mmCIF file of C-alpha atoms and ligand atoms in Angstrom:
data_model
loop_
_atom_site.group_PDB
_atom_site.id
_atom_site.type_symbol
_atom_site.label_atom_id
_atom_site.label_comp_id
_atom_site.label_asym_id
_atom_site.label_seq_id
_atom_site.Cartn_x
_atom_site.Cartn_y
_atom_site.Cartn_z
ATOM 1 C CA UNK A 16 33.406 -110.303 71.346
ATOM 2 C CA UNK A 17 35.173 -113.676 71.345
ATOM 3 C CA UNK A 18 36.820 -113.067 75.623
ATOM 4 C CA UNK A 19 40.439 -112.761 75.380
ATOM 5 C CA UNK A 20 42.277 -114.671 77.348
ATOM 6 C CA UNK A 21 43.547 -112.065 80.082
ATOM 7 C CA UNK A 22 46.100 -114.328 81.631
ATOM 8 C CA UNK A 23 47.976 -114.211 78.114
ATOM 9 C CA UNK A 24 48.388 -110.554 78.115
ATOM 10 C CA UNK A 25 51.305 -110.505 80.144
ATOM 11 C CA UNK A 26 54.340 -110.245 77.643
ATOM 12 C CA UNK A 27 57.472 -113.012 77.860
ATOM 13 C CA UNK A 28 60.693 -110.873 78.238
ATOM 14 C CA UNK A 29 62.180 -112.160 75.348
ATOM 15 C CA UNK A 30 59.195 -110.037 73.140
ATOM 16 C CA UNK A 31 60.100 -106.471 75.547
ATOM 17 C CA UNK A 32 60.248 -104.011 73.029
ATOM 18 C CA UNK A 33 60.454 -99.940 73.490
ATOM 19 C CA UNK A 34 57.899 -98.585 71.044
ATOM 20 C CA UNK A 35 55.032 -95.611 70.986
ATOM 21 C CA UNK A 36 51.462 -95.643 69.439
ATOM 22 C CA UNK A 37 48.791 -92.139 68.455
ATOM 23 C CA UNK A 38 45.462 -92.033 68.192
ATOM 24 C CA UNK A 39 43.291 -88.948 67.534
ATOM 25 C CA UNK A 40 40.304 -89.232 69.245
ATOM 26 C CA UNK A 41 37.142 -87.281 69.259
ATOM 27 C CA UNK A 42 34.691 -85.785 71.505
ATOM 28 C CA UNK A 43 30.762 -86.736 70.812
ATOM 29 C CA UNK A 44 27.485 -84.909 71.384
ATOM 30 C CA UNK A 45 24.676 -86.997 72.870
ATOM 31 C CA UNK A 46 21.112 -86.607 71.366
ATOM 32 C CA UNK A 47 19.446 -89.213 73.572
ATOM 33 C CA UNK A 48 21.054 -88.528 77.081
ATOM 34 C CA UNK A 49 23.048 -90.564 79.128
ATOM 35 C CA UNK A 50 22.689 -90.078 82.794
ATOM 36 C CA UNK A 51 22.511 -92.129 85.498
ATOM 37 C CA UNK A 52 24.769 -94.821 86.202
ATOM 38 C CA UNK A 53 25.028 -97.830 88.208
ATOM 39 C CA UNK A 54 27.716 -100.937 88.976
ATOM 40 C CA UNK A 55 31.411 -101.056 87.248
ATOM 41 C CA UNK A 56 30.287 -97.851 84.477
ATOM 42 C CA UNK A 57 27.279 -99.267 83.261
ATOM 43 C CA UNK A 58 24.379 -96.671 81.985
ATOM 44 C CA UNK A 59 20.782 -96.852 83.602
ATOM 45 C CA UNK A 60 19.384 -95.838 79.604
ATOM 46 C CA UNK A 61 20.261 -96.413 76.315
ATOM 47 C CA UNK A 62 22.304 -93.538 75.088
ATOM 48 C CA UNK A 63 22.494 -92.699 71.052
ATOM 49 C CA UNK A 64 25.446 -89.719 70.232
ATOM 50 C CA UNK A 65 26.980 -88.398 67.142
ATOM 51 C CA UNK A 66 30.594 -88.310 66.846
ATOM 52 C CA UNK A 67 32.321 -84.867 65.913
ATOM 53 C CA UNK A 68 35.297 -83.772 64.208
ATOM 54 C CA UNK A 69 37.285 -80.853 65.501
ATOM 55 C CA UNK A 70 36.827 -81.176 68.709
ATOM 56 C CA UNK A 71 39.307 -84.093 69.382
ATOM 57 C CA UNK A 72 41.957 -85.175 71.568
ATOM 58 C CA UNK A 73 45.384 -86.801 70.519
ATOM 59 C CA UNK A 74 47.337 -89.035 72.463
ATOM 60 C CA UNK A 75 50.578 -90.280 72.228
ATOM 61 C CA UNK A 76 52.088 -93.524 74.562
ATOM 62 C CA UNK A 77 55.966 -94.505 74.403
ATOM 63 C CA UNK A 78 56.452 -97.013 76.668
ATOM 64 C CA UNK A 79 59.659 -99.311 77.440
ATOM 65 C CA UNK A 80 60.394 -101.946 79.923
ATOM 66 C CA UNK A 81 59.762 -100.689 83.465
ATOM 67 C CA UNK A 82 62.893 -101.656 85.639
ATOM 68 C CA UNK A 83 61.809 -99.567 89.064
ATOM 69 C CA UNK A 84 59.166 -101.727 90.116
ATOM 70 C CA UNK A 85 58.301 -99.534 93.456
ATOM 71 C CA UNK A 86 55.091 -98.914 91.959
ATOM 72 C CA UNK A 87 52.105 -100.328 91.138
ATOM 73 C CA UNK A 88 52.420 -98.455 87.463
ATOM 74 C CA UNK A 89 54.692 -96.277 86.880
ATOM 75 C CA UNK A 90 53.288 -93.797 84.025
ATOM 76 C CA UNK A 91 55.009 -89.596 83.631
ATOM 77 C CA UNK A 92 52.079 -87.626 82.192
ATOM 78 C CA UNK A 93 51.351 -84.489 80.517
ATOM 79 C CA UNK A 94 48.640 -82.135 78.658
ATOM 80 C CA UNK A 95 49.853 -79.306 76.301
ATOM 81 C CA UNK A 96 53.060 -80.176 77.192
ATOM 82 C CA UNK A 97 52.960 -79.461 80.668
ATOM 83 C CA UNK A 98 51.995 -81.606 83.827
ATOM 84 C CA UNK A 99 48.356 -81.493 85.413
ATOM 85 C CA UNK A 100 48.662 -83.454 88.364
ATOM 86 C CA UNK A 101 45.110 -83.757 89.006
ATOM 87 C CA UNK A 102 44.612 -84.875 85.059
ATOM 88 C CA UNK A 103 47.292 -87.500 86.159
ATOM 89 C CA UNK A 104 45.517 -89.078 89.282
ATOM 90 C CA UNK A 105 42.563 -89.874 86.917
ATOM 91 C CA UNK A 106 44.568 -91.199 84.339
ATOM 92 C CA UNK A 107 47.520 -93.760 87.193
ATOM 93 C CA UNK A 108 43.497 -94.514 88.534
ATOM 94 C CA UNK A 109 41.902 -95.812 85.948
ATOM 95 C CA UNK A 110 44.945 -97.497 84.433
ATOM 96 C CA UNK A 111 45.289 -98.994 87.650
ATOM 97 C CA UNK A 112 41.621 -100.122 87.446
ATOM 98 C CA UNK A 113 42.757 -101.783 84.156
ATOM 99 C CA UNK A 114 45.561 -104.134 84.710
ATOM 100 C CA UNK A 115 43.584 -107.047 84.949
ATOM 101 C CA UNK A 116 42.852 -106.813 81.612
ATOM 102 C CA UNK A 117 45.592 -104.945 79.931
ATOM 103 C CA UNK A 118 48.577 -106.957 82.238
ATOM 104 C CA UNK A 119 51.124 -105.616 80.400
ATOM 105 C CA UNK A 120 50.499 -101.831 82.196
ATOM 106 C CA UNK A 121 53.062 -103.376 85.201
ATOM 107 C CA UNK A 122 55.576 -104.091 82.540
ATOM 108 C CA UNK A 123 56.338 -101.075 80.954
ATOM 109 C CA UNK A 124 57.318 -97.609 81.918
ATOM 110 C CA UNK A 125 54.956 -95.542 79.880
ATOM 111 C CA UNK A 126 54.983 -91.184 79.145
ATOM 112 C CA UNK A 127 52.085 -90.264 78.312
ATOM 113 C CA UNK A 128 51.287 -87.219 76.173
ATOM 114 C CA UNK A 129 47.731 -84.985 75.256
ATOM 115 C CA UNK A 130 46.703 -82.599 73.953
ATOM 116 C CA UNK A 131 43.013 -81.282 72.512
ATOM 117 C CA UNK A 132 42.385 -79.526 69.042
ATOM 118 C CA UNK A 133 40.045 -76.930 72.064
ATOM 119 C CA UNK A 134 41.428 -75.047 74.822
ATOM 120 C CA UNK A 135 41.111 -76.902 78.034
ATOM 121 C CA UNK A 136 38.818 -73.819 79.624
ATOM 122 C CA UNK A 137 36.610 -74.016 76.758
ATOM 123 C CA UNK A 138 33.535 -75.298 78.483
ATOM 124 C CA UNK A 139 33.547 -78.604 76.506
ATOM 125 C CA UNK A 140 33.634 -82.253 78.510
ATOM 126 C CA UNK A 141 37.333 -83.708 77.336
ATOM 127 C CA UNK A 142 36.693 -87.263 78.921
ATOM 128 C CA UNK A 143 35.283 -88.616 75.689
ATOM 129 C CA UNK A 144 37.943 -87.854 73.349
ATOM 130 C CA UNK A 145 40.417 -88.110 75.802
ATOM 131 C CA UNK A 146 39.118 -91.602 77.279
ATOM 132 C CA UNK A 147 38.643 -93.201 74.181
ATOM 133 C CA UNK A 148 42.224 -91.606 73.052
ATOM 134 C CA UNK A 149 43.943 -93.969 75.814
ATOM 135 C CA UNK A 150 41.711 -96.453 75.329
ATOM 136 C CA UNK A 151 42.664 -96.669 71.688
ATOM 137 C CA UNK A 152 46.263 -96.705 72.312
ATOM 138 C CA UNK A 153 46.079 -99.469 74.675
ATOM 139 C CA UNK A 154 44.780 -101.627 72.531
ATOM 140 C CA UNK A 155 47.069 -100.943 70.224
ATOM 141 C CA UNK A 156 49.603 -101.873 72.378
ATOM 142 C CA UNK A 157 47.804 -105.089 73.457
ATOM 143 C CA UNK A 158 47.680 -105.642 69.674
ATOM 144 C CA UNK A 159 50.753 -104.946 69.004
ATOM 145 C CA UNK A 160 51.717 -107.614 70.876
ATOM 146 C CA UNK A 161 49.433 -110.191 70.821
ATOM 147 C CA UNK A 162 47.418 -109.938 67.515
ATOM 148 C CA UNK A 163 44.591 -110.173 69.589
ATOM 149 C CA UNK A 164 42.718 -107.270 68.011
ATOM 150 C CA UNK A 165 43.337 -107.629 64.668
ATOM 151 C CA UNK A 166 39.473 -107.806 63.698
ATOM 152 C CA UNK A 167 37.987 -104.430 63.372
ATOM 153 C CA UNK A 168 35.190 -105.150 64.950
ATOM 154 C CA UNK A 169 36.960 -106.600 68.406
ATOM 155 C CA UNK A 170 39.482 -103.783 68.245
ATOM 156 C CA UNK A 171 36.746 -101.346 68.506
ATOM 157 C CA UNK A 172 34.814 -103.191 70.546
ATOM 158 C CA UNK A 173 37.819 -103.850 73.207
ATOM 159 C CA UNK A 174 38.664 -100.023 73.283
ATOM 160 C CA UNK A 175 35.181 -98.661 73.515
ATOM 161 C CA UNK A 176 34.938 -101.313 76.679
ATOM 162 C CA UNK A 177 38.241 -99.969 78.039
ATOM 163 C CA UNK A 178 37.334 -96.247 77.294
ATOM 164 C CA UNK A 179 33.826 -96.522 78.975
ATOM 165 C CA UNK A 180 35.126 -97.503 82.112
ATOM 166 C CA UNK A 181 37.283 -94.159 82.041
ATOM 167 C CA UNK A 182 33.814 -92.054 81.352
ATOM 168 C CA UNK A 183 31.201 -93.510 80.249
ATOM 169 C CA UNK A 184 30.597 -90.948 76.980
ATOM 170 C CA UNK A 185 33.827 -92.461 75.701
ATOM 171 C CA UNK A 186 32.318 -95.534 74.446
ATOM 172 C CA UNK A 187 30.385 -93.972 71.835
ATOM 173 C CA UNK A 188 33.228 -91.706 70.316
ATOM 174 C CA UNK A 189 34.639 -94.811 69.271
ATOM 175 C CA UNK A 190 32.880 -95.453 65.222
ATOM 176 C CA UNK A 191 32.451 -93.141 62.356
ATOM 177 C CA UNK A 192 28.825 -91.047 62.295
ATOM 178 C CA UNK A 193 26.930 -91.962 65.329
ATOM 179 C CA UNK A 194 27.043 -94.511 68.477
ATOM 180 C CA UNK A 195 24.745 -96.206 70.531
ATOM 181 C CA UNK A 196 25.310 -97.259 74.062
ATOM 182 C CA UNK A 197 23.503 -99.436 76.009
ATOM 183 C CA UNK A 198 20.868 -102.211 76.768
ATOM 184 C CA UNK A 199 18.401 -102.490 74.645
ATOM 185 C CA UNK A 200 16.053 -104.290 72.474
ATOM 186 C CA UNK A 201 16.185 -101.428 69.199
ATOM 187 C CA UNK A 202 19.669 -102.538 67.464
ATOM 188 C CA UNK A 203 21.257 -105.689 67.214
ATOM 189 C CA UNK A 204 24.047 -106.331 69.358
ATOM 190 C CA UNK A 205 23.621 -103.165 71.722
ATOM 191 C CA UNK A 206 24.657 -103.841 75.474
ATOM 192 C CA UNK A 207 26.084 -101.691 79.077
ATOM 193 C CA UNK A 208 29.322 -103.087 78.177
ATOM 194 C CA UNK A 209 30.492 -101.198 75.301
ATOM 195 C CA UNK A 210 28.930 -98.672 72.419
ATOM 196 C CA UNK A 211 28.228 -100.555 68.919
ATOM 197 C CA UNK A 212 27.779 -98.398 65.266
ATOM 198 C CA UNK A 213 24.825 -96.720 63.834
ATOM 199 C CA UNK A 214 26.510 -95.678 60.977
ATOM 200 C CA UNK A 215 24.828 -98.303 58.424
ATOM 201 C CA UNK A 216 21.084 -97.080 59.280
ATOM 202 C CA UNK A 217 21.762 -93.356 59.312
ATOM 203 C CA UNK A 218 19.797 -91.972 56.628
ATOM 204 C CA UNK A 219 21.284 -89.590 54.299
ATOM 205 C CA UNK A 220 19.854 -86.292 55.825
ATOM 206 C CA UNK A 221 21.596 -86.790 58.341
ATOM 207 C CA UNK A 222 25.100 -87.623 57.026
ATOM 208 C CA UNK A 223 27.977 -84.648 57.753
ATOM 209 C CA UNK A 224 25.417 -83.131 60.445
ATOM 210 C CA UNK A 225 26.801 -80.147 61.479
ATOM 211 C CA UNK A 226 27.394 -78.588 65.091
ATOM 212 C CA UNK A 227 28.008 -75.395 66.111
ATOM 213 C CA UNK A 228 28.845 -75.072 70.107
ATOM 214 C CA UNK A 229 28.516 -71.899 71.040
ATOM 215 C CA UNK A 230 30.821 -71.091 74.289
ATOM 216 C CA UNK A 231 28.648 -69.453 76.561
ATOM 217 C CA UNK A 232 30.842 -69.838 79.645
ATOM 218 C CA UNK A 233 34.555 -70.894 80.075
ATOM 219 C CA UNK A 234 34.101 -71.545 83.696
ATOM 220 C CA UNK A 235 34.423 -75.118 85.135
ATOM 221 C CA UNK A 236 31.789 -77.369 85.387
ATOM 222 C CA UNK A 237 30.786 -76.676 89.493
ATOM 223 C CA UNK A 238 29.789 -80.362 89.110
ATOM 224 C CA UNK A 239 31.250 -82.890 87.841
ATOM 225 C CA UNK A 240 29.344 -85.588 85.458
ATOM 226 C CA UNK A 241 30.503 -88.598 88.651
ATOM 227 C CA UNK A 242 28.814 -86.979 90.739
ATOM 228 C CA UNK A 243 25.639 -85.781 88.865
ATOM 229 C CA UNK A 244 25.296 -88.945 87.136
ATOM 230 C CA UNK A 245 25.110 -90.321 91.166
ATOM 231 C CA UNK A 246 22.148 -87.874 91.775
ATOM 232 C CA UNK A 247 20.167 -89.732 89.998
ATOM 233 C CA UNK A 248 20.056 -92.665 91.955
ATOM 234 C CA UNK A 249 17.598 -91.203 94.754
ATOM 235 C CA UNK A 250 16.137 -88.985 92.207
ATOM 236 C CA UNK A 251 11.812 -88.827 92.762
ATOM 237 C CA UNK A 252 11.892 -88.854 88.703
ATOM 238 C CA UNK A 253 14.425 -91.828 88.084
ATOM 239 C CA UNK A 254 11.845 -94.257 86.941
ATOM 240 C CA UNK A 255 9.838 -92.096 84.364
ATOM 241 C CA UNK A 256 13.322 -90.194 82.773
ATOM 242 C CA UNK A 257 14.622 -93.994 82.290
ATOM 243 C CA UNK A 258 11.380 -95.020 80.831
ATOM 244 C CA UNK A 259 11.287 -91.834 78.869
ATOM 245 C CA UNK A 260 14.648 -91.842 77.956
ATOM 246 C CA UNK A 261 13.678 -95.711 75.639
ATOM 247 C CA UNK A 262 10.993 -94.030 74.063
ATOM 248 C CA UNK A 263 12.446 -91.515 73.513
ATOM 249 C CA UNK A 264 15.617 -93.532 71.747
ATOM 250 C CA UNK A 265 13.336 -95.669 69.571
ATOM 251 C CA UNK A 266 12.090 -92.265 68.282
ATOM 252 C CA UNK A 267 15.464 -91.469 68.209
ATOM 253 C CA UNK A 268 16.501 -94.259 66.046
ATOM 254 C CA UNK A 269 12.891 -94.037 63.874
ATOM 255 C CA UNK A 270 13.811 -90.237 62.663
ATOM 256 C CA UNK A 271 17.822 -90.780 61.575
ATOM 257 C CA UNK A 272 16.959 -94.616 59.786
ATOM 258 C CA UNK A 273 14.670 -92.802 58.188
ATOM 259 C CA UNK A 274 15.623 -88.867 57.692
ATOM 260 C CA UNK A 275 12.660 -87.508 59.912
ATOM 261 C CA UNK A 276 13.935 -83.982 61.253
ATOM 262 C CA UNK A 277 10.966 -82.162 62.028
ATOM 263 C CA UNK A 278 10.431 -85.057 64.888
ATOM 264 C CA UNK A 279 14.541 -85.244 64.966
ATOM 265 C CA UNK A 280 14.358 -81.262 66.537
ATOM 266 C CA UNK A 281 11.786 -81.961 68.707
ATOM 267 C CA UNK A 282 13.675 -85.427 70.015
ATOM 268 C CA UNK A 283 17.143 -83.536 70.262
ATOM 269 C CA UNK A 284 15.270 -80.427 72.699
ATOM 270 C CA UNK A 285 13.447 -82.478 75.087
ATOM 271 C CA UNK A 286 16.211 -84.730 76.075
ATOM 272 C CA UNK A 287 17.975 -81.834 76.349
ATOM 273 C CA UNK A 288 15.975 -79.844 78.926
ATOM 274 C CA UNK A 289 15.037 -82.939 80.466
ATOM 275 C CA UNK A 290 19.006 -83.995 81.409
ATOM 276 C CA UNK A 291 19.082 -79.985 82.273
ATOM 277 C CA UNK A 292 15.614 -80.754 84.513
ATOM 278 C CA UNK A 293 16.790 -83.769 86.252
ATOM 279 C CA UNK A 294 19.623 -81.436 87.334
ATOM 280 C CA UNK A 295 17.274 -79.416 88.732
ATOM 281 C CA UNK A 296 14.891 -80.757 90.724
ATOM 282 C CA UNK A 297 17.706 -83.162 92.525
ATOM 283 C CA UNK A 298 18.296 -83.100 96.024
ATOM 284 C CA UNK A 299 21.116 -80.944 96.022
ATOM 285 C CA UNK A 300 19.445 -79.094 92.961
ATOM 286 C CA UNK A 301 22.130 -77.580 90.466
ATOM 287 C CA UNK A 302 21.844 -75.267 87.996
ATOM 288 C CA UNK A 303 24.147 -75.299 84.853
ATOM 289 C CA UNK A 304 22.794 -72.779 82.234
ATOM 290 C CA UNK A 305 23.321 -69.225 82.020
ATOM 291 C CA UNK A 306 20.531 -66.318 81.073
ATOM 292 C CA UNK A 307 23.075 -66.432 77.613
ATOM 293 C CA UNK A 308 22.271 -70.035 77.073
ATOM 294 C CA UNK A 309 18.309 -69.908 77.404
ATOM 295 C CA UNK A 310 18.777 -65.853 75.064
ATOM 296 C CA UNK A 311 20.830 -68.449 72.810
ATOM 297 C CA UNK A 312 17.451 -71.084 72.771
ATOM 298 C CA UNK A 313 14.884 -68.273 72.223
ATOM 299 C CA UNK A 314 16.619 -66.946 69.769
ATOM 300 C CA UNK A 315 17.044 -70.550 67.590
ATOM 301 C CA UNK A 316 13.711 -71.591 68.050
ATOM 302 C CA UNK A 317 12.447 -67.960 66.809
ATOM 303 C CA UNK A 318 14.916 -68.342 63.456
ATOM 304 C CA UNK A 319 13.407 -71.887 62.987
ATOM 305 C CA UNK A 320 9.870 -70.416 62.983
ATOM 306 C CA UNK A 321 11.038 -67.886 60.195
ATOM 307 C CA UNK A 322 13.362 -69.941 58.095
ATOM 308 C CA UNK A 323 12.050 -72.513 58.481
ATOM 309 C CA UNK A 324 15.127 -74.879 58.654
ATOM 310 C CA UNK A 325 15.329 -78.240 61.298
ATOM 311 C CA UNK A 326 18.119 -76.157 63.102
ATOM 312 C CA UNK A 327 17.971 -77.333 67.002
ATOM 313 C CA UNK A 328 19.507 -77.092 69.842
ATOM 314 C CA UNK A 329 21.262 -79.918 72.377
ATOM 315 C CA UNK A 330 23.318 -79.980 75.566
ATOM 316 C CA UNK A 331 25.734 -81.190 77.524
ATOM 317 C CA UNK A 332 26.280 -81.018 81.728
ATOM 318 C CA UNK A 333 27.066 -77.335 81.447
ATOM 319 C CA UNK A 334 25.725 -73.948 79.839
ATOM 320 C CA UNK A 335 27.508 -74.267 76.161
ATOM 321 C CA UNK A 336 24.556 -74.446 73.307
ATOM 322 C CA UNK A 337 25.255 -77.543 70.607
ATOM 323 C CA UNK A 338 23.193 -76.348 68.119
ATOM 324 C CA UNK A 339 22.944 -78.976 65.251
ATOM 325 C CA UNK A 340 21.376 -78.553 61.676
ATOM 326 C CA UNK A 341 21.830 -79.922 57.650
ATOM 327 C CA UNK A 342 24.980 -79.722 56.221
ATOM 328 C CA UNK A 343 22.891 -77.710 53.311
ATOM 329 C CA UNK A 344 21.677 -74.428 55.219
ATOM 330 C CA UNK A 345 25.115 -74.289 57.257
ATOM 331 C CA UNK A 346 26.123 -71.146 55.240
ATOM 332 C CA UNK A 347 22.221 -69.560 56.378
ATOM 333 C CA UNK A 348 23.259 -70.680 60.148
ATOM 334 C CA UNK A 349 25.890 -69.570 60.572
ATOM 335 C CA UNK A 350 25.407 -65.972 59.166
ATOM 336 C CA UNK A 351 22.714 -66.419 61.901
ATOM 337 C CA UNK A 352 25.118 -66.826 64.536
ATOM 338 C CA UNK A 353 27.682 -64.826 63.580
ATOM 339 C CA UNK A 354 25.198 -62.008 63.210
ATOM 340 C CA UNK A 355 22.937 -62.408 66.285
ATOM 341 C CA UNK A 356 24.465 -65.434 68.741
ATOM 342 C CA UNK A 357 28.093 -64.702 69.091
ATOM 343 C CA UNK A 358 26.833 -61.945 71.454
ATOM 344 C CA UNK A 359 25.993 -64.259 73.430
ATOM 345 C CA UNK A 360 29.292 -66.417 73.905
ATOM 346 C CA UNK A 361 32.485 -65.786 76.519
ATOM 347 C CA UNK A 362 34.333 -63.330 73.916
ATOM 348 C CA UNK A 363 31.866 -64.709 71.110
ATOM 349 C CA UNK A 364 33.394 -68.030 70.449
ATOM 350 C CA UNK A 365 31.788 -70.612 68.794
ATOM 351 C CA UNK A 366 33.589 -74.013 67.766
ATOM 352 C CA UNK A 367 32.681 -75.207 63.897
ATOM 353 C CA UNK A 368 32.034 -78.988 64.387
ATOM 354 C CA UNK A 369 30.220 -81.345 61.971
ATOM 355 C CA UNK A 370 29.428 -85.098 62.288
ATOM 356 C CA UNK A 371 33.097 -86.732 61.439
ATOM 357 C CA UNK A 372 34.293 -90.483 60.762
ATOM 358 C CA UNK A 373 36.084 -92.026 64.062
ATOM 359 C CA UNK A 374 39.116 -92.102 65.521
ATOM 360 C CA UNK A 375 42.266 -91.879 63.521
ATOM 361 C CA UNK A 376 45.674 -93.263 64.086
ATOM 362 C CA UNK A 377 48.771 -91.934 64.040
ATOM 363 C CA UNK A 378 51.886 -93.383 62.502
HETATM 364 C C1 DP6 B 95 25.526 -85.095 79.850
HETATM 365 O O1 DP6 B 95 30.445 -89.759 80.096
HETATM 366 O O2 DP6 B 95 31.046 -87.217 81.838
HETATM 367 O O3 DP6 B 95 27.773 -85.255 78.151
HETATM 368 O O4 DP6 B 95 30.450 -91.493 83.507
HETATM 369 O O5 DP6 B 95 31.092 -90.075 85.014
HETATM 370 O O6 DP6 B 95 32.755 -90.077 83.327
HETATM 371 P P1 DP6 B 95 31.112 -90.211 83.351
HETATM 372 O O7 DP6 B 95 30.212 -89.176 82.755
HETATM 373 P P2 DP6 B 95 30.149 -88.673 81.673
HETATM 374 O O8 DP6 B 95 28.786 -87.673 81.098
HETATM 375 C C2 DP6 B 95 28.161 -87.738 80.165
HETATM 376 C C3 DP6 B 95 27.148 -87.284 80.184
HETATM 377 C C4 DP6 B 95 26.390 -86.282 79.597
HETATM 378 C C5 DP6 B 95 24.928 -87.029 77.892
HETATM 379 C C6 DP6 B 95 26.049 -87.677 77.555
HETATM 380 O O9 DP6 B 95 26.859 -87.590 76.515
HETATM 381 O O10 DP6 B 95 25.194 -88.784 77.461
#
């Protein structure tokens, strides 16, 4: 990407105007996990994810020329139409950190309205969809005033880089279908700074791949992702993990390219188990899976053995289970979930999701 001259992103007084911008950005589910980071939100190993569809955040920023310069930034923030001081503080810190790249942030009163398609207390991480939606809005404002991001690739690259600074996994949500983030020789243009699209290399077997998100618990996470990443710094298995993540990444890319579902299933499950094994063996250790998480895992393994359907599970940093399976098995798997697995879900709740087309700008 051509470097942007950051000093030029101050809007001349004569060009200042009010306006509004909105983006809907989806969540994503990692197959090879990002776990461990360094420096300014750089990943210790490359990761790969599927972009989702039904689980998304919608964010609108209204901006108007600022009159009062008492504070560094002037923002108001509402989540679902209500103020949320903890979110607001995080967003404010994030935006303050971005002023050197988006100088115009200081020139406006910003009113940020955001909502998720999934309930806040569902245990689904909202940072990937939330931070990517916000980053996309900032890039649209930049492009409106400076026309610096007219090309789709330049726009997405900057949006992905900006999203990464808010939450690492958010940088992958910028692309349709599937994305890779982190340095690796395996994919041209791969970078620690931003994610790249894997759309062009996906085998047709993965198109419209399904993701059923089984909500085992709706409790807030007991350990934030950032704290979890931090525990990798002195983890006894860290270097072995990063080597293995790189090998798994290579393997995942081969599966995605050749449509090797059998190997894909084993790989996804191994990655999920390893993520939680790392948490359970850190100091201090912590345990995020619940008895019902394990009950689902065992039921899924038996179902796969009985039916031959290439369904597999993966996990985020929490107890909820993502079931991944081909679209052609949708009906059979949904029956299985409704017959057997809803019993293990909190109040029977689960979300039907699938690979999606990436963020959408609303006019
Ligand atoms: C387990 O992106 O939430 O979901 O960069 O600190 O915001 P921060 O962490 P975050 O970590 C996600 C971890 C994961 C795996 C993944 O999505 O790759």
